[in-house]
Structure formats: structure tokens, C-alpha cells
Coordinates of C-alpha atoms in Angstrom, one line a residue:
Y144 CA -7.9 -92.8 49.3
R145 CA -5.0 -90.3 49.2
Y146 CA -4.4 -87.8 52.0
Y147 CA -2.7 -84.4 51.5
F148 CA -1.0 -82.7 54.3
P149 CA 0.3 -79.3 53.2
C150 CA 2.8 -77.5 55.5
Q151 CA 4.5 -74.5 53.8
R152 CA 6.1 -73.5 57.1
W153 CA 9.5 -73.6 58.8
L154 CA 10.5 -76.3 61.1
A155 CA 13.4 -74.4 62.6
V156 CA 14.3 -73.0 66.0
E157 CA 15.1 -69.5 64.7
E158 CA 12.2 -69.2 62.2
D159 CA 8.4 -68.8 62.5
D160 CA 7.3 -69.8 66.0
G161 CA 10.4 -71.9 66.7
Q162 CA 8.8 -75.3 66.6
I163 CA 10.7 -78.2 65.0
V164 CA 7.8 -80.6 64.9
R165 CA 4.4 -79.8 63.4
E166 CA 1.0 -81.5 63.5
L167 CA -0.6 -81.4 60.0
V168 CA -4.3 -82.1 59.2
P169 CA -5.4 -83.3 55.8
V170 CA -7.0 -81.0 53.3
D171 CA -9.3 -81.9 50.4
E172 CA -7.5 -83.2 47.3
A173 CA -9.4 -80.8 45.0
F174 CA -8.0 -77.9 47.1
V175 CA -4.4 -79.1 46.4
K176 CA -5.0 -79.7 42.7
K177 CA -6.7 -76.3 42.3
D178 CA -3.7 -74.6 44.0
S179 CA -1.0 -76.4 42.2
E180 CA -2.2 -74.7 39.0
N181 CA -1.9 -71.3 40.6
D182 CA 1.2 -69.5 42.0
G183 CA 3.2 -69.7 45.2
Q184 CA 0.8 -67.4 47.0
S185 CA -1.9 -70.1 46.9
L186 CA 0.6 -72.7 48.1
A187 CA 1.3 -70.4 51.1
T188 CA -2.5 -70.2 51.6
L189 CA -2.5 -74.0 52.2
G190 CA -0.1 -73.5 55.1
L191 CA -2.4 -70.9 56.5
E192 CA -5.4 -73.3 56.2
Q193 CA -3.4 -75.6 58.4
K194 CA -2.6 -72.8 60.8
A195 CA -6.3 -71.8 61.0
K196 CA -7.2 -75.3 62.1
S197 CA -4.5 -75.1 64.9
T198 CA -4.7 -73.7 68.4
T199 CA -1.8 -71.6 69.7
Y200 CA -0.7 -71.9 73.3
T201 CA 1.8 -69.6 75.0
V202 CA 3.9 -71.6 77.5
K203 CA 5.8 -69.7 80.2
V204 CA 8.3 -71.7 82.3
K205 CA 9.7 -70.4 85.6
T206 CA 13.0 -71.8 86.8
G207 CA 13.4 -71.6 90.6
D208 CA 15.7 -69.1 92.3
K209 CA 17.9 -71.6 94.1
K210 CA 21.5 -72.6 93.8
N211 CA 22.1 -74.8 90.6
A212 CA 18.4 -74.5 89.7
G213 CA 19.1 -73.9 86.0
T214 CA 19.6 -76.6 83.5
D215 CA 21.5 -77.1 80.2
A216 CA 19.6 -80.2 79.3
N217 CA 16.9 -80.3 76.5
V218 CA 13.5 -79.7 78.0
F219 CA 10.3 -81.1 76.6
I220 CA 6.6 -80.8 77.4
T221 CA 3.4 -82.6 76.5
L222 CA 0.0 -80.9 76.9
Y223 CA -3.0 -83.2 77.6
G224 CA -6.5 -82.1 76.9
S225 CA -10.0 -83.6 77.1
K226 CA -9.8 -84.3 73.3
D227 CA -6.2 -84.9 72.4
D228 CA -2.6 -84.3 73.4
T229 CA 0.3 -82.5 71.7
G230 CA 2.8 -85.4 71.8
I231 CA 6.3 -84.5 72.9
V232 CA 7.2 -80.9 72.1
S233 CA 10.8 -79.6 72.5
L234 CA 11.1 -76.3 74.2
K235 CA 13.9 -74.9 72.1
A236 CA 13.2 -71.3 71.1
S237 CA 12.6 -69.1 74.2
K238 CA 11.1 -65.8 73.1
I239 CA 12.7 -63.9 76.0
N240 CA 16.2 -65.4 76.9
K241 CA 19.0 -66.6 74.6
N242 CA 20.1 -68.9 77.4
K243 CA 17.1 -70.9 78.5
F244 CA 16.1 -72.2 81.9
E245 CA 18.6 -70.1 83.9
R246 CA 18.2 -69.6 87.7
G247 CA 15.2 -67.3 88.6
K248 CA 14.2 -66.7 85.0
V249 CA 10.9 -67.0 83.1
D250 CA 11.1 -68.4 79.5
E251 CA 8.3 -68.1 77.0
F252 CA 7.5 -70.5 74.1
T253 CA 4.9 -70.9 71.5
V254 CA 3.2 -74.4 71.1
E255 CA 0.9 -74.9 68.2
S256 CA -1.4 -77.9 68.1
V257 CA -4.8 -79.2 66.9
D258 CA -7.6 -78.4 69.3
L259 CA -6.9 -80.3 72.6
G260 CA -10.2 -79.4 74.3
D261 CA -9.9 -78.4 78.0
L262 CA -6.4 -78.7 79.3
K263 CA -6.2 -81.3 82.0
K264 CA -2.5 -81.8 82.8
I265 CA 1.0 -81.5 81.4
K266 CA 4.1 -83.7 81.5
I267 CA 7.4 -81.8 81.5
G268 CA 10.9 -83.1 81.8
H269 CA 14.4 -83.1 80.3
D270 CA 16.9 -85.6 78.7
N271 CA 19.6 -85.2 81.4
K272 CA 22.2 -84.3 78.8
G273 CA 24.8 -81.6 79.2
N274 CA 27.0 -80.4 82.0
S275 CA 24.6 -79.1 84.6
T276 CA 21.4 -81.1 84.1
G277 CA 19.5 -80.9 87.4
W278 CA 16.6 -78.4 87.2
F279 CA 14.3 -76.8 89.8
L280 CA 11.0 -76.0 88.1
E281 CA 8.9 -73.5 90.0
W282 CA 5.8 -73.4 87.7
V283 CA 4.5 -73.6 84.2
E284 CA 1.8 -71.2 82.9
I285 CA -0.2 -72.0 79.8
D286 CA -2.2 -69.3 78.0
A287 CA -4.8 -70.8 75.7
P288 CA -6.5 -67.9 73.8
S289 CA -9.0 -70.1 72.0
L290 CA -10.3 -71.3 75.4
G291 CA -10.1 -67.9 76.9
Q292 CA -8.0 -69.4 79.8
C293 CA -4.6 -68.9 81.4
L294 CA -3.8 -71.9 83.6
K295 CA -1.0 -72.1 86.2
F296 CA 0.7 -75.5 86.8
P297 CA 2.6 -75.2 90.1
C298 CA 5.6 -77.6 90.6
G299 CA 8.2 -76.3 93.1
R300 CA 10.3 -79.5 92.8
W301 CA 13.6 -80.7 91.4
L302 CA 13.8 -82.6 88.2
D303 CA 17.2 -84.1 89.0
K304 CA 18.5 -87.6 89.3
S305 CA 20.3 -86.8 92.6
E306 CA 17.7 -84.6 94.3
D307 CA 14.1 -85.1 95.6
D308 CA 12.8 -88.5 94.3
G309 CA 15.3 -88.6 91.4
A310 CA 12.6 -88.1 88.7
I311 CA 13.6 -86.0 85.6
E312 CA 10.0 -85.7 84.3
R313 CA 6.8 -84.9 86.2
I314 CA 3.1 -84.8 85.5
I315 CA 1.6 -81.6 86.9
F316 CA -2.0 -80.4 87.2
P317 CA -3.5 -76.9 87.0
A318 CA -4.3 -75.0 90.2
E319 CA -7.9 -74.2 89.7
L320 CA -7.9 -71.1 92.0
Q321 CA -5.1 -69.6 89.8
T322 CA -7.0 -70.0 86.5
K323 CA -7.7 -66.7 84.8
E324 CA -10.7 -66.5 82.4
Y325 CA -11.2 -64.1 79.6
I326 CA -13.1 -63.8 76.3
P327 CA -12.0 -66.6 74.0
F328 CA -10.0 -65.6 70.9
V329 CA -10.9 -66.6 67.3
P330 CA -8.7 -66.8 64.3
Y331 CA -8.9 -64.0 61.7
E332 CA -7.5 -64.3 58.2
I333 CA -5.9 -60.9 57.4
T334 CA -4.9 -60.2 53.8
V335 CA -2.7 -57.1 53.3
Y336 CA -2.2 -55.5 49.9
T337 CA 0.8 -53.2 49.5
S338 CA 0.5 -50.6 46.7
D339 CA 2.4 -50.8 43.4
I340 CA 4.2 -47.4 43.6
F341 CA 7.9 -46.6 44.1
G342 CA 9.0 -47.0 47.7
A343 CA 5.7 -48.6 48.8
G344 CA 7.2 -51.5 50.8
T345 CA 8.2 -51.4 54.5
D346 CA 10.4 -53.4 56.8
A347 CA 8.7 -51.9 59.9
D348 CA 6.8 -53.8 62.5
V349 CA 3.2 -53.7 61.2
F350 CA 0.3 -54.0 63.7
I351 CA -3.5 -54.2 63.6
V352 CA -6.4 -53.6 65.9
L353 CA -10.0 -54.6 65.1
Y354 CA -13.1 -52.8 66.4
G355 CA -16.5 -54.4 66.6
S356 CA -19.8 -52.9 67.6
D357 CA -20.5 -51.7 71.2
G358 CA -16.9 -50.4 71.6
I359 CA -15.4 -53.9 71.7
C360 CA -11.8 -54.0 70.3
T361 CA -8.9 -56.4 70.2
Q362 CA -5.4 -55.9 71.6
Q363 CA -2.8 -54.4 69.2
K364 CA -1.2 -57.3 67.5
S365 CA 2.0 -57.4 65.3
L366 CA 1.5 -59.3 62.1
C367 CA 5.1 -60.5 61.9
L368 CA 6.7 -62.8 64.4
N369 CA 10.3 -61.5 64.0
K370 CA 12.6 -59.1 62.1
R371 CA 13.2 -61.6 59.3
E372 CA 9.4 -61.7 58.5
Q373 CA 9.3 -57.9 58.6
R374 CA 11.9 -57.9 55.8
M375 CA 10.1 -60.6 53.8
Y376 CA 6.6 -59.2 53.9
F377 CA 5.0 -55.9 52.8
E378 CA 7.1 -55.6 49.7
R379 CA 5.9 -53.3 46.8
N380 CA 2.9 -54.7 45.0
S381 CA 2.6 -57.8 47.3
V382 CA -0.2 -59.6 48.9
N383 CA 0.5 -61.1 52.3
Q384 CA -1.9 -63.3 54.3
F385 CA -1.8 -63.9 58.1
I386 CA -3.8 -66.0 60.5
V387 CA -4.0 -64.1 63.7
E388 CA -5.8 -65.2 66.9
L389 CA -7.6 -62.2 68.5
E390 CA -10.5 -61.4 70.8
D391 CA -13.8 -62.1 69.1
V392 CA -15.3 -58.7 68.2
G393 CA -18.5 -60.3 66.8
D394 CA -20.1 -60.5 63.3
I395 CA -19.5 -56.9 62.4
I396 CA -16.1 -55.2 62.2
E397 CA -16.8 -51.5 62.3
K398 CA -13.3 -50.3 61.7
I399 CA -9.6 -51.3 62.0
R400 CA -6.5 -49.5 63.0
I401 CA -3.4 -50.5 61.1
G402 CA 0.0 -49.0 61.3
H403 CA 3.7 -49.6 62.1
K404 CA 6.2 -48.7 64.8
G405 CA 8.6 -46.7 62.4
G406 CA 12.3 -47.1 62.8
G407 CA 14.8 -48.6 60.4
L408 CA 15.8 -47.5 56.9
N409 CA 12.7 -48.4 54.9
S410 CA 9.8 -47.8 57.3
G411 CA 7.5 -45.7 55.1
W412 CA 4.7 -47.8 53.7
H413 CA 2.0 -47.3 51.1
L414 CA -0.9 -49.5 52.0
D415 CA -3.5 -50.3 49.2
R416 CA -6.1 -52.2 51.2
V417 CA -6.8 -54.9 53.8
A418 CA -9.3 -57.8 53.7
I419 CA -10.4 -59.6 56.8
R420 CA -12.3 -62.8 57.3
R421 CA -13.3 -64.2 60.7
L422 CA -12.7 -67.9 60.7
L423 CA -15.1 -69.9 62.9
P424 CA -14.4 -73.4 64.1
N425 CA -16.8 -74.8 61.5
G426 CA -14.6 -73.3 58.8
K427 CA -16.8 -70.3 57.9

């Protein structure tokens, strides 16, 4: 039996979500064969199928406000859940700071993985390479939208060969009293069609809000992760598809709000239409 693992995504610190390792799940052979006869758009759809089967975690890491607390070493993390673990993930692309793990700073990373179930513990450490390697880790916070949970993992210890117990990796557990609960998110497949008229495309930051019945609505969410994607997508006569994790507004979407934040040279946009599909865990 042959297994097909499409990816169609970057493994690069400065692209996509910054991950350089990806977990891939197999798709049906017929799906691959069918798509190979089509165009690049359907190939990209295969990558989105993978993304829809993944769970996104936002990982915030706080370096302590002590002398020499920051580190230049390479930091890694493993998330352990009731069903699975992520394996070792390098925390390379901080969304907030160019220089990561500096004294008193919070860094934010995206970790994408198959469904781990309930998060039980994490292992975090560094490779002790570089000039100043010792690190004082205050805490780690993990936001798991698909679980509707934000968990705090307090540490308050050195990861330093010459401090504390000399360990440079630690297993830490969530502080139950600091867990924040909210409505779990679900993945939505959002397909955006830009019109075929002169000047229709935009390089602006396009966002969307979904509204369900009973006044439920999602947060405002940008469809592109960075400026490079903004330049790539929403070209004249293009079809762009996104998998976006948002609050579950229920079976009926009563309306959407879509727009952009202006700015830049080519911000004006002629939007033809938008198609939205709510993806449930059983693949509906």
C-alpha cells in the first residue's frame, strides 16, 4: 500500500508560520491522482487539507528579568498531550522580537501539530551553544484554540549548566488555577475570489469576521501571516484559499465582514465573492 503525504508549504524560519519541521498525515491516493491532472491551485489545496487536520498552538515564552537571564542558544520545546506529542520543535521564528529570549522579554511562536488531545506537560530546553547560553525561564503559556484553553506553565528556574541543578532542559506542568477557558475554535476553509478587472488586486492586509445566529461573531482575523503573503495573494482574477481557526459560530453563518487595513501603494481591491466551509473534526 502506498502512502501520500502532500505538504505544499514552506519549511523556513522567515516564511509561513516559521516552522522548519512539519508533521504530515496521509491523504487518499485517488485525491492525489485527481489533483495531479488539475492545476497548481488543487496542489495548494492538498497542503490546506493537511493544515485542516492540524491544530495550531500559540506558544509564549517569558525570559526572566535577572542579570544574564537571556540566552543565545537554540531553544526547543516538546508538547505532550493525552493522545500524542509534537516531537522536538525548534523555537526559531519569534513573532515579536528579532532577538529572541532576551532579558525580561516575551517571545511568541506558532506550533502546528496533529491533535494532541488535552495538554499534560511540556519539555523545554536549549542546546547550550553560543556565547551566553544560560537562560532563566520565567514561564511558558500555550494557547490551544481547538481546545478552547490557554494554559500557563510556570518555571522560574535557570536552564544553565553552572546554575541551580545544572539542567538545560526541564519538564514543566500546567498550573491548573491559571488555565483560562473559552469557546473552542474550529477550522474554516475560506476561499476568496478577486475580480477580473483592471487594478482589482490588493497588497493590503485583508481580514474577515464571521457572524452566526444569536449575535455570535468571531474575532477579526487577518488571512495573511505576513507582508510577503499579502503581496502574493489577492491578485487580479485569482482564487485564494485559507484555513483559519476561529470561534465556532454554529451551523448558520448569517453574514461576514471582510475588508482590509488600507495603506501601501496597491491597497484598493475589487472582491468578486467569498466561499466559506466549516470543517468539523470528522472532515465535513
